[in-house]
Tab-separated table of C-alpha atoms and ligand atoms in Angstrom:
chain	number	residue	atom	x	y	z
O	1	MET	CA	0.000	0.000	0.000
O	2	ASN	CA	1.159	3.534	-0.690
O	3	SER	CA	2.219	5.681	2.194
O	4	ILE	CA	-0.537	7.572	4.028
O	5	ASP	CA	0.154	11.258	4.690
O	6	ILE	CA	-1.701	11.612	8.015
O	7	LEU	CA	-2.813	8.721	10.237
O	8	TYR	CA	-5.081	9.411	13.210
O	9	ILE	CA	-5.010	6.830	16.026
O	10	LEU	CA	-7.835	7.581	18.471
O	11	ALA	CA	-10.316	5.788	20.726
O	12	HIS	CA	-13.914	6.183	19.548
O	13	PRO	CA	-16.009	6.627	16.412
O	14	ASP	CA	-16.409	10.469	16.472
O	15	ASP	CA	-13.069	11.416	18.140
O	16	GLU	CA	-11.723	11.955	14.620
O	17	SER	CA	-14.611	14.149	13.462
O	18	PHE	CA	-14.850	16.487	16.470
O	19	GLY	CA	-11.198	17.415	16.473
O	20	HIS	CA	-9.965	16.767	12.964
O	21	ALA	CA	-12.623	16.631	10.243
O	22	GLY	CA	-11.678	20.121	9.064
O	23	THR	CA	-8.013	19.170	8.792
O	24	MET	CA	-8.985	16.023	6.875
O	25	LEU	CA	-11.048	18.095	4.427
O	26	LEU	CA	-8.262	20.623	3.883
O	27	ALA	CA	-5.784	17.764	3.433
O	28	ALA	CA	-8.020	15.996	0.907
O	29	GLY	CA	-8.346	19.263	-1.006
O	30	MET	CA	-4.554	19.371	-1.303
O	31	GLY	CA	-4.310	15.778	-2.511
O	32	LEU	CA	-2.993	14.502	0.839
O	33	THR	CA	-4.247	11.139	2.090
O	34	THR	CA	-5.659	10.583	5.580
O	35	ALA	CA	-6.551	7.389	7.451
O	36	TYR	CA	-7.981	6.443	10.846
O	37	VAL	CA	-7.302	3.600	13.281
O	38	CYS	CA	-10.169	3.570	15.800
O	39	ALA	CA	-9.545	1.449	18.905
O	40	THR	CA	-13.109	0.841	20.115
O	41	ARG	CA	-16.620	0.643	18.695
O	42	GLY	CA	-18.060	3.249	21.059
O	43	GLU	CA	-20.767	1.013	22.482
O	44	ALA	CA	-20.666	2.729	25.908
O	45	GLY	CA	-21.682	6.032	24.318
O	46	GLU	CA	-25.061	7.679	24.626
O	47	ILE	CA	-27.986	7.330	22.256
O	48	ARG	CA	-29.255	10.872	21.681
O	49	ASP	CA	-32.117	9.742	19.448
O	50	VAL	CA	-33.739	6.490	20.577
O	51	ALA	CA	-35.194	6.002	17.110
O	52	LEU	CA	-31.680	5.383	15.764
O	53	SER	CA	-30.439	2.484	17.878
O	54	THR	CA	-30.788	0.277	20.915
O	55	LYS	CA	-27.904	-0.433	23.312
O	56	PRO	CA	-27.188	-3.891	21.793
O	57	GLN	CA	-27.131	-2.372	18.297
O	58	LEU	CA	-25.069	0.688	19.149
O	59	ALA	CA	-21.653	-0.672	18.088
O	60	ALA	CA	-22.945	-1.602	14.625
O	61	ARG	CA	-24.779	1.711	14.327
O	62	ARG	CA	-21.649	3.670	15.214
O	63	ASP	CA	-19.615	1.655	12.675
O	64	LEU	CA	-22.080	2.848	10.051
O	65	GLU	CA	-21.969	6.470	11.249
O	66	LEU	CA	-18.177	6.410	11.228
O	67	ARG	CA	-18.020	5.030	7.690
O	68	ARG	CA	-20.451	7.674	6.433
O	69	ALA	CA	-18.512	10.444	8.161
O	70	MET	CA	-15.177	9.202	6.852
O	71	ARG	CA	-16.469	8.922	3.294
O	72	ARG	CA	-17.462	12.603	3.469
O	73	ALA	CA	-14.046	13.507	4.887
O	74	GLY	CA	-12.259	11.773	2.013
O	75	LEU	CA	-10.539	9.183	4.201
O	76	VAL	CA	-8.676	6.493	2.229
O	77	ASP	CA	-8.364	3.827	4.952
O	78	LEU	CA	-10.319	3.067	8.118
O	79	ARG	CA	-9.389	0.295	10.548
O	80	LEU	CA	-11.290	-0.708	13.671
O	81	LEU	CA	-9.384	-2.560	16.396
O	82	GLY	CA	-12.717	-3.670	17.871
O	83	TYR	CA	-12.042	-3.274	21.586
O	84	ARG	CA	-15.034	-2.537	23.783
O	85	ASP	CA	-15.559	1.081	24.801
O	86	SER	CA	-14.482	1.365	28.481
O	87	GLY	CA	-17.052	4.062	29.296
O	88	MET	CA	-16.418	7.129	31.439
O	89	ASP	CA	-14.023	6.844	34.367
O	90	GLY	CA	-15.596	5.137	37.386
O	91	THR	CA	-18.458	3.445	35.524
O	92	PRO	CA	-19.049	-0.352	35.729
O	93	GLU	CA	-18.115	-0.694	32.024
O	94	ASN	CA	-14.487	-0.028	33.056
O	95	ASN	CA	-14.421	-3.608	34.410
O	96	ASP	CA	-15.638	-5.391	31.275
O	97	PRO	CA	-12.829	-7.801	30.290
O	98	ARG	CA	-13.377	-6.948	26.596
O	99	CYS	CA	-12.811	-3.206	27.036
O	100	LEU	CA	-9.735	-1.217	26.017
O	101	MET	CA	-8.894	-0.376	29.653
O	102	GLN	CA	-8.628	-4.090	30.470
O	103	ALA	CA	-6.802	-5.108	27.283
O	104	ASP	CA	-3.208	-6.293	27.400
O	105	GLU	CA	-0.935	-3.331	26.603
O	106	ASP	CA	1.497	-5.409	24.531
O	107	GLU	CA	-1.394	-6.745	22.458
O	108	VAL	CA	-2.866	-3.276	21.730
O	109	THR	CA	0.594	-1.925	20.909
O	110	ALA	CA	1.218	-4.827	18.510
O	111	HIS	CA	-2.006	-3.975	16.641
O	112	LEU	CA	-0.838	-0.364	16.344
O	113	VAL	CA	2.673	-1.326	15.214
O	114	VAL	CA	1.197	-3.555	12.494
O	115	ALA	CA	-1.118	-0.739	11.340
O	116	ILE	CA	1.699	1.829	11.267
O	117	ARG	CA	4.077	-0.488	9.402
O	118	ASP	CA	1.353	-1.461	6.948
O	119	MET	CA	0.049	2.054	6.226
O	120	ARG	CA	3.462	3.760	6.453
O	121	PRO	CA	2.118	7.167	7.562
O	122	ARG	CA	4.280	10.264	7.179
O	123	VAL	CA	2.556	11.720	10.253
O	124	VAL	CA	0.719	10.112	13.192
O	125	VAL	CA	-1.730	12.061	15.380
O	126	GLY	CA	-2.694	10.525	18.757
O	127	PHE	CA	-4.098	11.577	22.129
O	128	GLY	CA	-1.892	13.297	24.697
O	129	PRO	CA	-1.631	12.152	28.335
O	130	GLU	CA	-4.671	14.206	29.431
O	131	GLY	CA	-6.904	12.562	26.780
O	132	VAL	CA	-8.477	16.014	26.132
O	133	TYR	CA	-11.062	15.505	28.890
O	134	GLY	CA	-9.712	12.461	30.717
O	135	HIS	CA	-11.703	9.633	29.130
O	136	PRO	CA	-9.848	6.429	30.136
O	137	ASP	CA	-9.852	5.136	26.528
O	138	HIS	CA	-8.319	8.395	25.278
O	139	ILE	CA	-5.548	8.209	27.883
O	140	ARG	CA	-4.836	4.524	27.214
O	141	ILE	CA	-4.732	4.665	23.411
O	142	GLY	CA	-2.664	7.862	23.610
O	143	LYS	CA	-0.057	6.211	25.831
O	144	LEU	CA	0.128	3.127	23.587
O	145	THR	CA	0.279	5.209	20.402
O	146	ASP	CA	3.307	7.027	21.865
O	147	ARG	CA	4.874	3.611	22.384
O	148	ALA	CA	3.851	2.158	18.990
O	149	VAL	CA	5.274	5.064	16.981
O	150	ILE	CA	8.691	4.359	18.524
O	151	GLU	CA	8.408	0.565	18.338
O	152	ALA	CA	7.308	0.625	14.678
O	153	ALA	CA	10.730	2.095	13.901
O	154	SER	CA	12.683	-0.374	16.027
O	155	ASP	CA	13.385	-4.068	15.607
O	156	ALA	CA	11.835	-4.916	18.989
O	157	ASP	CA	8.791	-6.502	17.333
O	158	PRO	CA	9.960	-9.107	14.820
O	159	GLY	CA	7.197	-10.553	12.664
O	160	LEU	CA	5.030	-7.421	12.708
O	161	GLY	CA	6.128	-6.083	9.324
O	162	GLU	CA	8.875	-3.894	7.923
O	163	LEU	CA	10.196	-1.120	10.155
O	164	TRP	CA	8.631	2.296	9.587
O	165	ARG	CA	9.780	5.659	10.866
O	166	VAL	CA	7.234	8.499	10.818
O	167	GLU	CA	8.368	11.988	9.750
O	168	ALA	CA	6.493	13.723	12.531
O	169	PHE	CA	4.255	12.938	15.515
O	170	TYR	CA	1.473	15.077	16.956
O	171	HIS	CA	-0.875	14.991	19.935
O	172	VAL	CA	-4.462	16.168	19.814
O	173	ALA	CA	-4.854	19.452	21.687
O	174	ALA	CA	-7.898	21.334	22.928
O	175	PRO	CA	-7.041	24.862	24.121
O	176	ARG	CA	-7.607	24.823	27.900
O	177	GLU	CA	-8.437	28.543	27.909
O	178	ARG	CA	-11.323	27.865	25.535
O	179	LEU	CA	-12.716	25.173	27.848
O	180	ILE	CA	-12.329	27.458	30.881
O	181	ALA	CA	-14.041	30.350	29.084
O	182	SER	CA	-16.993	28.090	28.307
O	183	ARG	CA	-17.752	27.584	32.028
O	184	ASN	CA	-19.760	30.823	31.838
O	185	ASN	CA	-21.823	29.536	28.928
O	186	PRO	CA	-25.016	27.743	30.076
O	187	GLU	CA	-24.955	25.739	26.860
O	188	SER	CA	-21.451	24.376	27.397
O	189	PRO	CA	-20.882	20.883	28.807
O	190	TYR	CA	-18.409	22.641	31.167
O	191	TYR	CA	-20.915	25.222	32.464
O	192	GLN	CA	-19.968	26.105	36.075
O	193	ALA	CA	-17.489	23.208	36.181
O	194	PRO	CA	-15.015	23.504	39.091
O	195	MET	CA	-11.681	25.070	38.177
O	196	GLU	CA	-9.758	22.101	39.613
O	197	VAL	CA	-11.492	19.957	36.977
O	198	LEU	CA	-11.017	22.454	34.145
O	199	ASN	CA	-7.335	22.888	34.962
O	200	ARG	CA	-6.782	19.227	34.064
O	201	LEU	CA	-8.592	19.423	30.710
O	202	GLY	CA	-7.085	20.140	27.324
O	203	SER	CA	-3.697	21.770	26.831
O	204	PRO	CA	-2.512	25.303	27.662
O	205	ALA	CA	-2.759	27.416	24.500
O	206	ALA	CA	0.909	28.350	24.865
O	207	GLU	CA	1.877	24.690	24.305
O	208	ILE	CA	-0.137	24.326	21.094
O	209	THR	CA	2.209	24.352	18.114
O	210	HIS	CA	-0.238	24.343	15.182
O	211	TRP	CA	-3.524	26.223	14.771
O	212	ILE	CA	-5.440	25.099	11.691
O	213	ASP	CA	-8.042	27.569	10.457
O	214	THR	CA	-10.862	25.318	9.221
O	215	GLY	CA	-13.285	28.175	8.557
O	216	SER	CA	-13.237	27.554	4.809
O	217	VAL	CA	-14.581	24.007	5.318
O	218	ALA	CA	-16.712	24.679	8.415
O	219	ALA	CA	-20.062	23.787	6.816
O	220	GLU	CA	-18.778	20.459	5.530
O	221	LYS	CA	-17.111	19.726	8.867
O	222	PHE	CA	-20.467	20.282	10.559
O	223	ALA	CA	-22.132	17.865	8.119
O	224	ILE	CA	-19.491	15.256	9.008
O	225	LEU	CA	-20.114	15.738	12.738
O	226	MET	CA	-23.847	15.293	12.233
O	227	GLU	CA	-23.243	11.884	10.626
O	228	HIS	CA	-22.544	10.734	14.202
O	229	ALA	CA	-26.252	11.072	14.833
O	230	THR	CA	-26.403	8.847	17.916
O	231	GLN	CA	-23.841	11.160	19.592
O	232	ILE	CA	-24.955	14.634	18.532
O	233	SER	CA	-28.480	15.825	17.914
O	234	SER	CA	-29.687	19.028	16.339
O	235	ASP	CA	-30.562	20.483	19.774
O	236	ASN	CA	-26.906	20.279	20.867
O	237	PRO	CA	-25.419	23.767	21.401
O	238	ILE	CA	-22.687	22.936	18.907
O	239	ALA	CA	-25.381	22.511	16.260
O	240	ASP	CA	-26.599	26.110	16.727
O	241	GLN	CA	-24.841	27.791	13.836
O	242	ASN	CA	-25.060	31.218	15.470
O	243	SER	CA	-23.423	30.162	18.740
O	244	ASP	CA	-19.834	30.861	19.724
O	245	LEU	CA	-19.429	27.166	20.564
O	246	HIS	CA	-20.329	26.276	16.982
O	247	LYS	CA	-17.906	28.824	15.532
O	248	HIS	CA	-15.072	27.646	17.783
O	249	PHE	CA	-15.601	23.962	17.059
O	250	MET	CA	-15.960	24.385	13.307
O	251	GLY	CA	-13.446	27.174	12.800
O	252	ILE	CA	-10.212	26.049	14.433
O	253	GLU	CA	-8.395	22.771	15.081
O	254	THR	CA	-5.252	22.472	17.157
O	255	VAL	CA	-2.412	19.978	17.627
O	256	ILE	CA	0.936	19.805	19.417
O	257	LYS	CA	4.030	18.583	17.581
O	258	HIS	CA	6.200	16.256	19.631
O	259	ASP	CA	9.868	15.445	19.491
O	260	LEU	CA	10.904	11.999	18.318
O	261	PRO	CA	14.116	10.091	19.036
O	262	TRP	CA	15.016	10.899	15.429
O	263	GLU	CA	14.852	14.267	13.656
O	264	SER	CA	11.310	15.336	12.726
O	265	ALA	CA	10.630	16.768	9.286
O	266	ALA	CA	10.075	20.534	9.386
O	267	ASN	CA	7.719	20.414	6.415
O	268	ASP	CA	5.582	17.443	7.349
O	269	PRO	CA	2.035	17.200	5.901
O	270	ILE	CA	0.277	18.821	8.925
O	271	SER	CA	2.494	21.895	8.972
O	272	HIS	CA	2.027	22.077	5.213
O	273	ILE	CA	-1.780	22.199	5.249
O	274	ARG	CA	-3.312	25.374	3.921
O	275	ASP	CA	-4.404	27.825	6.641
O	276	THR	CA	-2.125	26.273	9.282
O	277	TYR	CA	-0.456	28.768	11.576
O	278	PRO	CA	2.387	28.330	14.023
O	279	ALA	CA	1.863	29.044	17.717
O	280	ASN	CA	0.783	32.550	18.718
O	281	THR	CA	-0.038	33.876	15.273
O	282	VAL	CA	-3.733	33.091	15.681
O	283	GLY	CA	-3.548	32.862	19.454
O	284	TYR	CA	-6.265	33.888	21.818
O	285	ASN	CA	-8.407	35.622	19.198
O	286	ALA	CA	-9.382	32.174	18.016
O	287	LEU	CA	-10.298	30.812	21.446
A	301	ZN	ZN1	-13.660	9.634	22.564
């Protein structure tokens, strides 16, 4: 298979759309290829519209939503690892032996190494240690993606394919200041949230290395989000096209470039995407 330009490795069907659908659209418009490895099937998620699914059907329904969303985003490869969604921290689903939280770390890492060596991505994007908002699946797949990117380039895993060294590695980033500002917004999921909680969410804006202005593809990004119909309904504040929440979610996407044990490419595909700005050129005006 030809090399993929940008590979996302995340936890749930919809993690890719909320944070990255705009980047995927801009990349596709430039002839860059994107792909997604999704670790779980999202069966612990909510069902916003009971007409769409029942709990036992939710995994299959979310597979379908993800495929529809990814077709719109121009994705060229989609792989599901098929672990069970571990649910929010502290819920009984955390203890299900099939869930990602309970899975053997070496086994999950081996799946990721095989995917990286097979797809040969120039760039990988994974979750950082805070998992944006602390979901245990985000934290776990982020930690193991960090490990797999390094192991894919080493000969520690014989039998898992030819070694592959990515050009650059990024973590997902949500500007913490934006999340904190939304605690005054009655429509935000973080309305009146305690500061000790908010101070653990997202990443400080000063640490964000790349701000991608997705305003030119905002309407199509919104259409991609709405494909995840069991997770977002039209009465969600994000769906209100006149709200600040909507403008923030559709108009800007952010990532943090990380050092690798080898030299990263300066002109990797993410930094090359149209309307991408280095830190502090868009800054707080975009929060
Ligand atoms: Zn998620």
